[in-house]
mmCIF file of N, CA and C in Angstrom:
data_model
loop_
_atom_site.group_PDB
_atom_site.id
_atom_site.type_symbol
_atom_site.label_atom_id
_atom_site.label_comp_id
_atom_site.label_asym_id
_atom_site.label_seq_id
_atom_site.Cartn_x
_atom_site.Cartn_y
_atom_site.Cartn_z
ATOM 1 N N MET A 26 -71.086 -62.402 -4.715
ATOM 2 C CA MET A 26 -71.070 -62.059 -3.300
ATOM 3 C C MET A 26 -72.383 -62.521 -2.676
ATOM 4 N N PRO A 27 -72.314 -63.229 -1.591
ATOM 5 C CA PRO A 27 -73.542 -63.687 -0.940
ATOM 6 C C PRO A 27 -74.316 -62.529 -0.309
ATOM 7 N N VAL A 28 -75.625 -62.725 -0.186
ATOM 8 C CA VAL A 28 -76.510 -61.774 0.484
ATOM 9 C C VAL A 28 -77.004 -62.448 1.755
ATOM 10 N N LYS A 29 -76.878 -61.751 2.880
ATOM 11 C CA LYS A 29 -77.323 -62.275 4.169
ATOM 12 C C LYS A 29 -78.591 -61.521 4.574
ATOM 13 N N VAL A 30 -79.716 -62.245 4.678
ATOM 14 C CA VAL A 30 -81.011 -61.652 4.993
ATOM 15 C C VAL A 30 -81.412 -62.072 6.396
ATOM 16 N N ALA A 31 -81.637 -61.072 7.260
ATOM 17 C CA ALA A 31 -82.075 -61.363 8.628
ATOM 18 C C ALA A 31 -83.570 -61.623 8.641
ATOM 19 N N THR A 32 -83.979 -62.702 9.303
ATOM 20 C CA THR A 32 -85.393 -63.027 9.473
ATOM 21 C C THR A 32 -85.659 -63.227 10.955
ATOM 22 N N SER A 33 -86.908 -63.420 11.304
ATOM 23 C CA SER A 33 -87.252 -63.627 12.711
ATOM 24 C C SER A 33 -86.749 -64.975 13.226
ATOM 25 N N MET A 34 -86.382 -65.877 12.324
ATOM 26 C CA MET A 34 -85.916 -67.212 12.724
ATOM 27 C C MET A 34 -84.418 -67.397 12.486
ATOM 28 N N GLY A 35 -83.712 -66.325 12.142
ATOM 29 C CA GLY A 35 -82.280 -66.432 11.875
ATOM 30 C C GLY A 35 -81.939 -65.770 10.548
ATOM 31 N N TYR A 36 -80.880 -66.235 9.928
ATOM 32 C CA TYR A 36 -80.420 -65.647 8.676
ATOM 33 C C TYR A 36 -80.583 -66.612 7.518
ATOM 34 N N VAL A 37 -80.888 -66.044 6.357
ATOM 35 C CA VAL A 37 -80.896 -66.789 5.109
ATOM 36 C C VAL A 37 -79.742 -66.229 4.291
ATOM 37 N N ILE A 38 -78.862 -67.084 3.845
ATOM 38 C CA ILE A 38 -77.733 -66.637 3.039
ATOM 39 C C ILE A 38 -77.962 -67.091 1.605
ATOM 40 N N LEU A 39 -78.010 -66.110 0.698
ATOM 41 C CA LEU A 39 -78.215 -66.375 -0.715
ATOM 42 C C LEU A 39 -76.898 -66.146 -1.446
ATOM 43 N N ASP A 40 -76.455 -67.129 -2.195
ATOM 44 C CA ASP A 40 -75.211 -67.015 -2.953
ATOM 45 C C ASP A 40 -75.527 -67.366 -4.402
ATOM 46 N N PHE A 41 -75.274 -66.445 -5.311
ATOM 47 C CA PHE A 41 -75.666 -66.657 -6.694
ATOM 48 C C PHE A 41 -74.676 -65.989 -7.634
ATOM 49 N N ASP A 42 -74.679 -66.437 -8.874
ATOM 50 C CA ASP A 42 -73.826 -65.849 -9.905
ATOM 51 C C ASP A 42 -74.565 -64.769 -10.687
ATOM 52 N N ALA A 43 -75.879 -64.883 -10.778
ATOM 53 C CA ALA A 43 -76.683 -63.910 -11.518
ATOM 54 C C ALA A 43 -78.087 -63.883 -10.913
ATOM 55 N N ILE A 44 -78.774 -62.787 -11.149
ATOM 56 C CA ILE A 44 -80.141 -62.663 -10.658
ATOM 57 C C ILE A 44 -80.958 -61.928 -11.714
ATOM 58 N N GLU A 45 -82.196 -62.343 -11.881
ATOM 59 C CA GLU A 45 -83.124 -61.679 -12.786
ATOM 60 C C GLU A 45 -84.318 -61.215 -11.969
ATOM 61 N N ARG A 46 -84.877 -60.071 -12.335
ATOM 62 C CA ARG A 46 -86.005 -59.501 -11.626
ATOM 63 C C ARG A 46 -87.187 -59.428 -12.584
ATOM 64 N N PHE A 47 -88.356 -59.856 -12.096
ATOM 65 C CA PHE A 47 -89.570 -59.836 -12.907
ATOM 66 C C PHE A 47 -90.713 -59.235 -12.109
ATOM 67 N N LEU A 48 -91.585 -58.500 -12.796
ATOM 68 C CA LEU A 48 -92.818 -58.018 -12.185
ATOM 69 C C LEU A 48 -93.824 -59.158 -12.131
ATOM 70 N N ASP A 49 -94.898 -58.972 -11.397
ATOM 71 C CA ASP A 49 -95.917 -60.013 -11.342
ATOM 72 C C ASP A 49 -96.601 -60.216 -12.694
ATOM 73 N N THR A 50 -96.395 -59.278 -13.614
ATOM 74 C CA THR A 50 -96.941 -59.416 -14.971
ATOM 75 C C THR A 50 -96.053 -60.296 -15.848
ATOM 76 N N GLY A 51 -94.866 -60.623 -15.355
ATOM 77 C CA GLY A 51 -93.921 -61.414 -16.133
ATOM 78 C C GLY A 51 -92.887 -60.572 -16.856
ATOM 79 N N GLU A 52 -93.056 -59.248 -16.835
ATOM 80 C CA GLU A 52 -92.105 -58.355 -17.502
ATOM 81 C C GLU A 52 -90.787 -58.318 -16.721
ATOM 82 N N GLN A 53 -89.681 -58.488 -17.435
ATOM 83 C CA GLN A 53 -88.372 -58.431 -16.790
ATOM 84 C C GLN A 53 -88.001 -56.975 -16.515
ATOM 85 N N VAL A 54 -87.347 -56.729 -15.394
ATOM 86 C CA VAL A 54 -86.967 -55.380 -14.986
ATOM 87 C C VAL A 54 -85.457 -55.319 -14.858
ATOM 88 N N ALA A 55 -84.856 -54.325 -15.493
ATOM 89 C CA ALA A 55 -83.409 -54.154 -15.450
ATOM 90 C C ALA A 55 -82.953 -53.702 -14.062
ATOM 91 N N TYR A 56 -81.740 -54.075 -13.693
ATOM 92 C CA TYR A 56 -81.164 -53.676 -12.408
ATOM 93 C C TYR A 56 -81.181 -52.161 -12.262
ATOM 94 N N GLU A 57 -80.833 -51.448 -13.321
ATOM 95 C CA GLU A 57 -80.775 -49.984 -13.269
ATOM 96 C C GLU A 57 -82.139 -49.380 -12.925
ATOM 97 N N THR A 58 -83.210 -50.005 -13.390
ATOM 98 C CA THR A 58 -84.559 -49.532 -13.088
ATOM 99 C C THR A 58 -84.875 -49.708 -11.608
ATOM 100 N N VAL A 59 -84.503 -50.850 -11.058
ATOM 101 C CA VAL A 59 -84.716 -51.111 -9.632
ATOM 102 C C VAL A 59 -83.875 -50.150 -8.795
ATOM 103 N N LEU A 60 -82.623 -49.959 -9.177
ATOM 104 C CA LEU A 60 -81.729 -49.046 -8.453
ATOM 105 C C LEU A 60 -82.282 -47.627 -8.461
ATOM 106 N N LYS A 61 -82.768 -47.167 -9.610
ATOM 107 C CA LYS A 61 -83.335 -45.817 -9.714
ATOM 108 C C LYS A 61 -84.560 -45.676 -8.823
ATOM 109 N N ALA A 62 -85.449 -46.672 -8.843
ATOM 110 C CA ALA A 62 -86.661 -46.616 -8.013
ATOM 111 C C ALA A 62 -86.305 -46.578 -6.529
ATOM 112 N N CYS A 63 -85.340 -47.383 -6.127
ATOM 113 C CA CYS A 63 -84.912 -47.393 -4.721
ATOM 114 C C CYS A 63 -84.314 -46.051 -4.318
ATOM 115 N N SER A 64 -83.448 -45.516 -5.163
ATOM 116 C CA SER A 64 -82.814 -44.230 -4.872
ATOM 117 C C SER A 64 -83.849 -43.123 -4.746
ATOM 118 N N GLU A 65 -84.813 -43.094 -5.671
ATOM 119 C CA GLU A 65 -85.860 -42.076 -5.619
ATOM 120 C C GLU A 65 -86.715 -42.229 -4.363
ATOM 121 N N TYR A 66 -87.029 -43.461 -3.997
ATOM 122 C CA TYR A 66 -87.827 -43.709 -2.790
ATOM 123 C C TYR A 66 -87.115 -43.172 -1.556
ATOM 124 N N TRP A 67 -85.848 -43.539 -1.369
ATOM 125 C CA TRP A 67 -85.132 -43.132 -0.163
ATOM 126 C C TRP A 67 -84.808 -41.648 -0.166
ATOM 127 N N ASP A 68 -84.603 -41.043 -1.335
ATOM 128 C CA ASP A 68 -84.413 -39.590 -1.410
ATOM 129 C C ASP A 68 -85.678 -38.871 -0.941
ATOM 130 N N GLU A 69 -86.846 -39.337 -1.413
ATOM 131 C CA GLU A 69 -88.107 -38.736 -0.990
ATOM 132 C C GLU A 69 -88.347 -38.961 0.498
ATOM 133 N N TRP A 70 -88.038 -40.144 0.996
ATOM 134 C CA TRP A 70 -88.197 -40.466 2.410
ATOM 135 C C TRP A 70 -87.351 -39.513 3.259
ATOM 136 N N GLU A 71 -86.118 -39.288 2.838
ATOM 137 C CA GLU A 71 -85.233 -38.390 3.577
ATOM 138 C C GLU A 71 -85.763 -36.957 3.541
ATOM 139 N N THR A 72 -86.249 -36.517 2.383
ATOM 140 C CA THR A 72 -86.795 -35.170 2.245
ATOM 141 C C THR A 72 -88.008 -34.987 3.151
ATOM 142 N N ARG A 73 -88.905 -35.960 3.162
ATOM 143 C CA ARG A 73 -90.093 -35.870 4.021
ATOM 144 C C ARG A 73 -89.709 -35.871 5.496
ATOM 145 N N GLY A 74 -88.709 -36.666 5.858
ATOM 146 C CA GLY A 74 -88.249 -36.704 7.243
ATOM 147 C C GLY A 74 -87.656 -35.376 7.677
ATOM 148 N N SER A 75 -86.886 -34.755 6.797
ATOM 149 C CA SER A 75 -86.291 -33.449 7.108
ATOM 150 C C SER A 75 -87.363 -32.384 7.225
ATOM 151 N N ALA A 76 -88.359 -32.442 6.357
ATOM 152 C CA ALA A 76 -89.441 -31.453 6.389
ATOM 153 C C ALA A 76 -90.263 -31.566 7.665
ATOM 154 N N SER A 77 -90.534 -32.778 8.117
ATOM 155 C CA SER A 77 -91.349 -32.945 9.331
ATOM 156 C C SER A 77 -90.570 -32.521 10.581
ATOM 157 N N LYS A 78 -89.252 -32.618 10.558
ATOM 158 C CA LYS A 78 -88.448 -32.192 11.715
ATOM 159 C C LYS A 78 -88.436 -30.677 11.829
ATOM 160 N N GLN A 79 -88.596 -29.956 10.714
ATOM 161 C CA GLN A 79 -88.559 -28.502 10.722
ATOM 162 C C GLN A 79 -89.865 -27.891 11.217
ATOM 163 N N GLN A 80 -90.938 -28.694 11.244
ATOM 164 C CA GLN A 80 -92.245 -28.165 11.666
ATOM 165 C C GLN A 80 -92.363 -28.095 13.152
#
């Protein structure tokens, strides 16, 4: 499935069969690790947003 990325100059469409993720150290990172980090980030973001609205 292609990925459509909006930029200030238009869209970049990426179409690929596979993708690999690496840290700047060269260590490969599993998809599940990235998914977990993203989920935890947005869960915390939502919690902080809800807490600030209650104040």
